[in-house]
Amino acid sequence: MARLLLFPLLLFVFIFPAFAEDIPVNLKADKLKYNEATDLIEASGSVEVEFEKVKIKADRLVMDPHTNIATAEGHVKITAADYSALADALTFDATSEIVNFTNYQAKVRPQKVKSDLFIGAKKCIDLKNKMLAQQGSVTSCNKDHPHYYAIADRVEYYPNESVIAHNAVVYTGEIPTLWLPYLYYDLHEKRKRSWDFGHNEVEGDYIKTAWNYNWGTLLLDFMSKKGFGQGIDADYALLGLGAGSLYLYHVDEADTKRTDWISLIHHTKKLNDWTTLKFNQRLAANYLIPSGRNDQTVLNLNLDYNKQAKWNVNIDSLDDRMSAYKKYALQFRQSYQNISTNYDFNYEHTTVAPEWLRTSQRFYFQSPLWSDKINFKTHANYYYYAASNTAVGDQRLEPDFEISGVEPSFSWVMKGNWYIDPDKDTYTADNGYQYLERSPEITISPKPINLKYFDLTSALGAGHYHEVRYVSQLGRNRDYSTERYSATLGAGKSFPIGLGTTLSINLGIDQFFYAPGDQLYAYRESGSLNTALFGFFRNSLSFTKAETEGNTPFLFDQLGTRYHNCSETMTFTGANYNWNTTGGYNWQAHRWSDVLTNLSYRPASFMTLSLRTGWDMENTRYKDLVNGIHLVPLDFLTVDLNTTSDMNNGQLKYGNVLYDLFILKGEPNQWHVKFSQVFETASQQFKVRDIMIVKDLHCWELKYTYSDWLKQFSLTFTLKAVPDQPIGYAAGRGLYFDGFERELKKMLNEIKPEGAVTRY
């Protein structure tokens, strides 16, 4: 029921004599006269008033300029673009802007409802900010004798806020099926379920109800095994102390004699335009479904400042009493222009033997130095762990830094990192740790030089390195440190060579010098040919190789310095297909890569094919063939087939088919059938796994689902006007309310035998 805007429609009644020529109003009637005895303006016989985009029709219209009251009687009809209403009579008071209807009937489309609603009331008063109705009724069925409807003694409607019904009865046909003393519908949020019937092994048979009221939702439940549950879910405001939401639920378990509490608090306080304080709390001491118990408290405090400078402080705590585990965490984030600081602290431990303890800290800072071209970064990670409250703890501190700069002709970077063992010899189990320290390392990279035929890149580096690494020949860690110097030279160029082909060549050499006199040379080369011809053919051939000569005392310098391989990818592309094939060879391992091919083809508008397979070069056998077919042969039928086959013996390893069929599509009695088949390897047959049948019942939908996997079925009646809240029945679950899309997802993907409504 939308606001009828009758004030602008009928205001002309009282100013019409003087300003008729200035107001966009059309008045038509068989008779129009002024009664001097009563001082009334009367219009009768096919009265029609049109104001802007709204039209009013009536048999008779009487206007009283002295009382500012207009009355329309007989077959009153109001129509607008998205609204229409009928009434036996209406009275409009221009002074108070109040409209009274008699035998009111309207068709409206609220935002939260998926179809038209047909509303009626014996008496209806429009009070501008709300509407009140007596003996009201509502349905979404447009039949003369609706399949269902609801009536209420009194209905309150607050535009864009809520609808409240008192003493409401729901009828199916002419049979009363449900009575509610109070019904609240919030137009701001998605409607919360009002009741739920069902069964599970933990709670037994249950009925769970949610009663919306002006400030929130009242929860009243009964579970045959657990007893009565009660709670609230409400929003609140504490004047100048902020606002938030509160959830509180309580059960005294009849079977276990335990007391359950669930509480959730989300509170926000805006300290000023740029500072916000948030507090969140969660207490959960309750049973779990399908088994187990939960007993924990979670607290969170967040202070956020967002102006030119930004910073955030976040504090968390967790007390898990079931696992005897506690955790505390602190986070700090700050940024201003190009300066940023982060700090993290974690402290966690157990409260029962052996009472282990673990803490960690992480610090990060970044800032420009004496200019924007010089940047400084540093990290520091600290870690502590003790296996028990009497054991010696392991400590590690790992700081690092990086200073980088950009000059007109070169760039440079200085790095350093250290491994510090604060516990030294008091904790000896860390003697097996492996690490690499740079203290420090500096690298200077001149800008690339374009020498016409190639681009020249170079870099010079020096540093002191300390490596602790496991050496299998020694059977233990080796501790070694010395200075290392490096020089890098690289050349590369890309240029076309004709026939749509681009050649790219890159060469490089790295030379490492070590203080003891060792030298290591690493030679790198790579090349690629990228071809594109005729608009449908592409080919990419690449080659990489690296070799070393000499000796290095460090193991980390040997990583990634020797390789020799090539690869090729060939692609054919058209308007309705894409086919690519890849392969390669590794000379270092003397091993061929698998040849893989992938084809996507759409031979017709109703069909899409995808094929993927390959050839195992080393084992000389085919890779599995993975294919998919998507068919839409008719606008009411879709078929998706996916299979995986062994190309070597022709056996089908896996497969599934999904059928989506509409019968009498678009008709009032439409059927929608979906079912899937899965290939069963034991019987080598496709067997039906899931079935869904949806039958259109005018203003209702009936949905039947069956899962052969879990031997479970469900039956759901959905009111089209509010499809988010269907009524259904499922084996092992009982009568329930749930979302259509949610149920479909469960049916196809994650079917669960129990569907209990949980309060936490």
mmCIF file of C-alpha atoms in Angstrom, residues 561-737:
data_model
loop_
_atom_site.group_PDB
_atom_site.id
_atom_site.type_symbol
_atom_site.label_atom_id
_atom_site.label_comp_id
_atom_site.label_asym_id
_atom_site.label_seq_id
_atom_site.Cartn_x
_atom_site.Cartn_y
_atom_site.Cartn_z
ATOM 1 C CA THR A 561 72.116 -21.501 -12.392
ATOM 2 C CA ARG A 562 71.975 -24.601 -14.596
ATOM 3 C CA TYR A 563 69.084 -25.336 -16.970
ATOM 4 C CA HIS A 564 68.587 -26.182 -20.625
ATOM 5 C CA ASN A 565 65.118 -26.555 -22.132
ATOM 6 C CA CYS A 566 62.790 -25.507 -24.906
ATOM 7 C CA SER A 567 59.014 -25.354 -25.339
ATOM 8 C CA GLU A 568 56.530 -24.656 -28.094
ATOM 9 C CA THR A 569 52.861 -23.641 -28.166
ATOM 10 C CA MET A 570 50.850 -23.735 -31.390
ATOM 11 C CA THR A 571 47.387 -22.129 -31.507
ATOM 12 C CA PHE A 572 44.658 -22.058 -34.150
ATOM 13 C CA THR A 573 41.843 -19.566 -33.542
ATOM 14 C CA GLY A 574 38.629 -18.949 -35.459
ATOM 15 C CA ALA A 575 35.234 -17.406 -34.943
ATOM 16 C CA ASN A 576 33.866 -20.608 -33.412
ATOM 17 C CA TYR A 577 36.932 -22.567 -32.292
ATOM 18 C CA ASN A 578 40.247 -22.384 -30.401
ATOM 19 C CA TRP A 579 42.826 -25.171 -30.533
ATOM 20 C CA ASN A 580 46.241 -25.098 -28.892
ATOM 21 C CA THR A 581 48.991 -27.702 -28.468
ATOM 22 C CA THR A 582 52.046 -27.451 -26.194
ATOM 23 C CA GLY A 583 55.200 -29.516 -25.765
ATOM 24 C CA GLY A 584 58.876 -29.255 -24.921
ATOM 25 C CA TYR A 585 62.158 -30.888 -23.959
ATOM 26 C CA ASN A 586 64.525 -30.583 -20.987
ATOM 27 C CA TRP A 587 68.122 -31.342 -22.011
ATOM 28 C CA GLN A 588 69.393 -31.203 -18.470
ATOM 29 C CA ALA A 589 67.001 -33.920 -17.304
ATOM 30 C CA HIS A 590 66.959 -35.590 -20.741
ATOM 31 C CA ARG A 591 63.194 -35.670 -20.560
ATOM 32 C CA TRP A 592 60.400 -34.740 -22.937
ATOM 33 C CA SER A 593 57.482 -32.712 -21.643
ATOM 34 C CA ASP A 594 53.980 -34.062 -22.152
ATOM 35 C CA VAL A 595 52.315 -32.976 -25.376
ATOM 36 C CA LEU A 596 49.001 -31.428 -24.343
ATOM 37 C CA THR A 597 46.201 -30.329 -26.644
ATOM 38 C CA ASN A 598 43.010 -28.414 -25.880
ATOM 39 C CA LEU A 599 40.125 -27.764 -28.290
ATOM 40 C CA SER A 600 37.052 -25.587 -27.808
ATOM 41 C CA TYR A 601 34.581 -25.723 -30.696
ATOM 42 C CA ARG A 602 31.087 -24.345 -31.282
ATOM 43 C CA PRO A 603 29.765 -26.040 -34.469
ATOM 44 C CA ALA A 604 26.290 -24.524 -34.080
ATOM 45 C CA SER A 605 24.548 -21.926 -31.956
ATOM 46 C CA PHE A 606 22.987 -24.653 -29.823
ATOM 47 C CA MET A 607 26.169 -26.705 -29.218
ATOM 48 C CA THR A 608 29.559 -26.148 -27.563
ATOM 49 C CA LEU A 609 32.276 -28.825 -27.385
ATOM 50 C CA SER A 610 35.486 -28.907 -25.329
ATOM 51 C CA LEU A 611 38.201 -31.585 -25.553
ATOM 52 C CA ARG A 612 41.444 -31.922 -23.602
ATOM 53 C CA THR A 613 43.983 -34.734 -23.874
ATOM 54 C CA GLY A 614 47.672 -35.342 -24.565
ATOM 55 C CA TRP A 615 50.557 -37.736 -25.080
ATOM 56 C CA ASP A 616 52.988 -38.810 -22.356
ATOM 57 C CA MET A 617 56.259 -38.749 -24.285
ATOM 58 C CA GLU A 618 58.314 -40.565 -21.664
ATOM 59 C CA ASN A 619 55.843 -43.379 -20.996
ATOM 60 C CA THR A 620 54.480 -43.435 -24.559
ATOM 61 C CA ARG A 621 50.821 -43.463 -23.596
ATOM 62 C CA TYR A 622 47.869 -41.164 -24.040
ATOM 63 C CA LYS A 623 46.711 -38.772 -21.345
ATOM 64 C CA ASP A 624 43.090 -38.962 -20.204
ATOM 65 C CA LEU A 625 40.533 -37.432 -22.545
ATOM 66 C CA VAL A 626 38.420 -34.838 -20.734
ATOM 67 C CA ASN A 627 35.479 -33.593 -22.755
ATOM 68 C CA GLY A 628 32.374 -31.533 -22.231
ATOM 69 C CA ILE A 629 29.280 -30.947 -24.356
ATOM 70 C CA HIS A 630 26.770 -28.150 -23.791
ATOM 71 C CA LEU A 631 23.564 -28.575 -25.814
ATOM 72 C CA VAL A 632 20.545 -26.285 -26.144
ATOM 73 C CA PRO A 633 18.618 -28.060 -28.947
ATOM 74 C CA LEU A 634 15.358 -26.355 -27.948
ATOM 75 C CA ASP A 635 14.614 -23.209 -25.983
ATOM 76 C CA PHE A 636 13.091 -25.380 -23.247
ATOM 77 C CA LEU A 637 15.845 -28.022 -23.032
ATOM 78 C CA THR A 638 19.490 -27.825 -21.937
ATOM 79 C CA VAL A 639 21.891 -30.773 -21.599
ATOM 80 C CA ASP A 640 25.402 -30.675 -20.105
ATOM 81 C CA LEU A 641 27.618 -33.767 -20.456
ATOM 82 C CA ASN A 642 31.110 -34.100 -18.943
ATOM 83 C CA THR A 643 33.244 -37.239 -19.151
ATOM 84 C CA THR A 644 36.795 -38.402 -18.480
ATOM 85 C CA SER A 645 38.049 -41.399 -20.497
ATOM 86 C CA ASP A 646 41.210 -43.478 -20.600
ATOM 87 C CA MET A 647 42.465 -43.061 -24.164
ATOM 88 C CA ASN A 648 44.622 -46.175 -23.923
ATOM 89 C CA ASN A 649 41.869 -48.710 -23.262
ATOM 90 C CA GLY A 650 38.800 -46.687 -24.206
ATOM 91 C CA GLN A 651 37.186 -47.046 -20.763
ATOM 92 C CA LEU A 652 35.059 -44.320 -19.245
ATOM 93 C CA LYS A 653 36.463 -43.291 -15.847
ATOM 94 C CA TYR A 654 34.047 -40.558 -14.813
ATOM 95 C CA GLY A 655 30.998 -38.823 -16.197
ATOM 96 C CA ASN A 656 27.972 -36.752 -15.300
ATOM 97 C CA VAL A 657 24.972 -35.386 -17.197
ATOM 98 C CA LEU A 658 22.648 -32.563 -16.153
ATOM 99 C CA TYR A 659 19.273 -32.159 -17.893
ATOM 100 C CA ASP A 660 17.241 -28.952 -17.605
ATOM 101 C CA LEU A 661 13.770 -29.255 -19.145
ATOM 102 C CA PHE A 662 10.731 -26.983 -19.226
ATOM 103 C CA ILE A 663 7.320 -28.396 -20.147
ATOM 104 C CA LEU A 664 4.707 -25.853 -21.297
ATOM 105 C CA LYS A 665 7.317 -23.157 -20.779
ATOM 106 C CA GLY A 666 5.817 -19.776 -20.013
ATOM 107 C CA GLU A 667 2.331 -21.204 -19.585
ATOM 108 C CA PRO A 668 0.357 -20.894 -16.331
ATOM 109 C CA ASN A 669 0.767 -24.630 -15.643
ATOM 110 C CA GLN A 670 4.489 -24.791 -16.487
ATOM 111 C CA TRP A 671 6.640 -27.741 -15.343
ATOM 112 C CA HIS A 672 10.384 -27.405 -14.703
ATOM 113 C CA VAL A 673 12.370 -30.654 -14.480
ATOM 114 C CA LYS A 674 16.042 -30.931 -13.581
ATOM 115 C CA PHE A 675 17.876 -34.165 -13.000
ATOM 116 C CA SER A 676 21.461 -35.361 -13.049
ATOM 117 C CA GLN A 677 23.149 -38.645 -13.804
ATOM 118 C CA VAL A 678 26.555 -39.785 -12.566
ATOM 119 C CA PHE A 679 28.640 -42.563 -14.079
ATOM 120 C CA GLU A 680 29.063 -45.469 -11.668
ATOM 121 C CA THR A 681 32.332 -47.311 -12.311
ATOM 122 C CA ALA A 682 31.195 -50.523 -10.591
ATOM 123 C CA SER A 683 28.200 -51.033 -12.883
ATOM 124 C CA GLN A 684 29.637 -49.023 -15.815
ATOM 125 C CA GLN A 685 26.289 -47.214 -16.095
ATOM 126 C CA PHE A 686 24.938 -43.700 -15.762
ATOM 127 C CA LYS A 687 22.607 -43.598 -12.755
ATOM 128 C CA VAL A 688 20.250 -40.874 -11.653
ATOM 129 C CA ARG A 689 21.601 -39.025 -8.626
ATOM 130 C CA ASP A 690 19.474 -35.885 -8.174
ATOM 131 C CA ILE A 691 15.988 -34.956 -9.344
ATOM 132 C CA MET A 692 14.156 -31.669 -9.068
ATOM 133 C CA ILE A 693 10.610 -31.065 -10.320
ATOM 134 C CA VAL A 694 9.009 -27.637 -10.040
ATOM 135 C CA LYS A 695 5.297 -27.300 -10.826
ATOM 136 C CA ASP A 696 3.702 -23.906 -11.372
ATOM 137 C CA LEU A 697 0.537 -23.619 -9.272
ATOM 138 C CA HIS A 698 -0.454 -20.103 -10.306
ATOM 139 C CA CYS A 699 0.479 -18.064 -7.228
ATOM 140 C CA TRP A 700 2.399 -20.988 -5.690
ATOM 141 C CA GLU A 701 5.187 -23.272 -6.804
ATOM 142 C CA LEU A 702 5.536 -26.912 -5.794
ATOM 143 C CA LYS A 703 9.081 -28.296 -5.814
ATOM 144 C CA TYR A 704 10.062 -31.917 -5.302
ATOM 145 C CA THR A 705 13.720 -32.913 -4.920
ATOM 146 C CA TYR A 706 15.290 -36.329 -4.511
ATOM 147 C CA SER A 707 18.903 -37.376 -3.900
ATOM 148 C CA ASP A 708 19.778 -40.986 -4.577
ATOM 149 C CA TRP A 709 23.149 -40.341 -2.974
ATOM 150 C CA LEU A 710 21.633 -39.682 0.471
ATOM 151 C CA LYS A 711 18.277 -41.400 -0.178
ATOM 152 C CA GLN A 712 16.590 -38.145 0.803
ATOM 153 C CA PHE A 713 13.623 -36.258 -0.571
ATOM 154 C CA SER A 714 12.060 -32.857 0.101
ATOM 155 C CA LEU A 715 8.778 -31.251 -0.844
ATOM 156 C CA THR A 716 8.564 -27.469 -0.924
ATOM 157 C CA PHE A 717 5.642 -25.100 -1.458
ATOM 158 C CA THR A 718 6.814 -21.642 -2.439
ATOM 159 C CA LEU A 719 4.717 -18.514 -2.485
ATOM 160 C CA LYS A 720 5.868 -16.679 -5.622
ATOM 161 C CA ALA A 721 5.375 -13.279 -4.038
ATOM 162 C CA VAL A 722 7.954 -14.142 -1.335
ATOM 163 C CA PRO A 723 10.158 -16.907 -2.821
ATOM 164 C CA ASP A 724 12.825 -16.495 -0.131
ATOM 165 C CA GLN A 725 10.542 -18.206 2.413
ATOM 166 C CA PRO A 726 9.076 -21.447 1.006
ATOM 167 C CA ILE A 727 7.347 -24.042 3.141
ATOM 168 C CA GLY A 728 8.630 -27.556 2.700
ATOM 169 C CA TYR A 729 8.956 -31.089 3.979
ATOM 170 C CA ALA A 730 12.031 -33.316 3.802
ATOM 171 C CA ALA A 731 12.694 -36.830 5.020
ATOM 172 C CA GLY A 732 14.526 -36.706 8.351
ATOM 173 C CA ARG A 733 13.914 -32.981 8.458
ATOM 174 C CA GLY A 734 10.219 -32.326 8.819
ATOM 175 C CA LEU A 735 8.282 -29.234 7.847
ATOM 176 C CA TYR A 736 10.518 -26.210 7.254
ATOM 177 C CA PHE A 737 10.891 -22.757 5.741
#
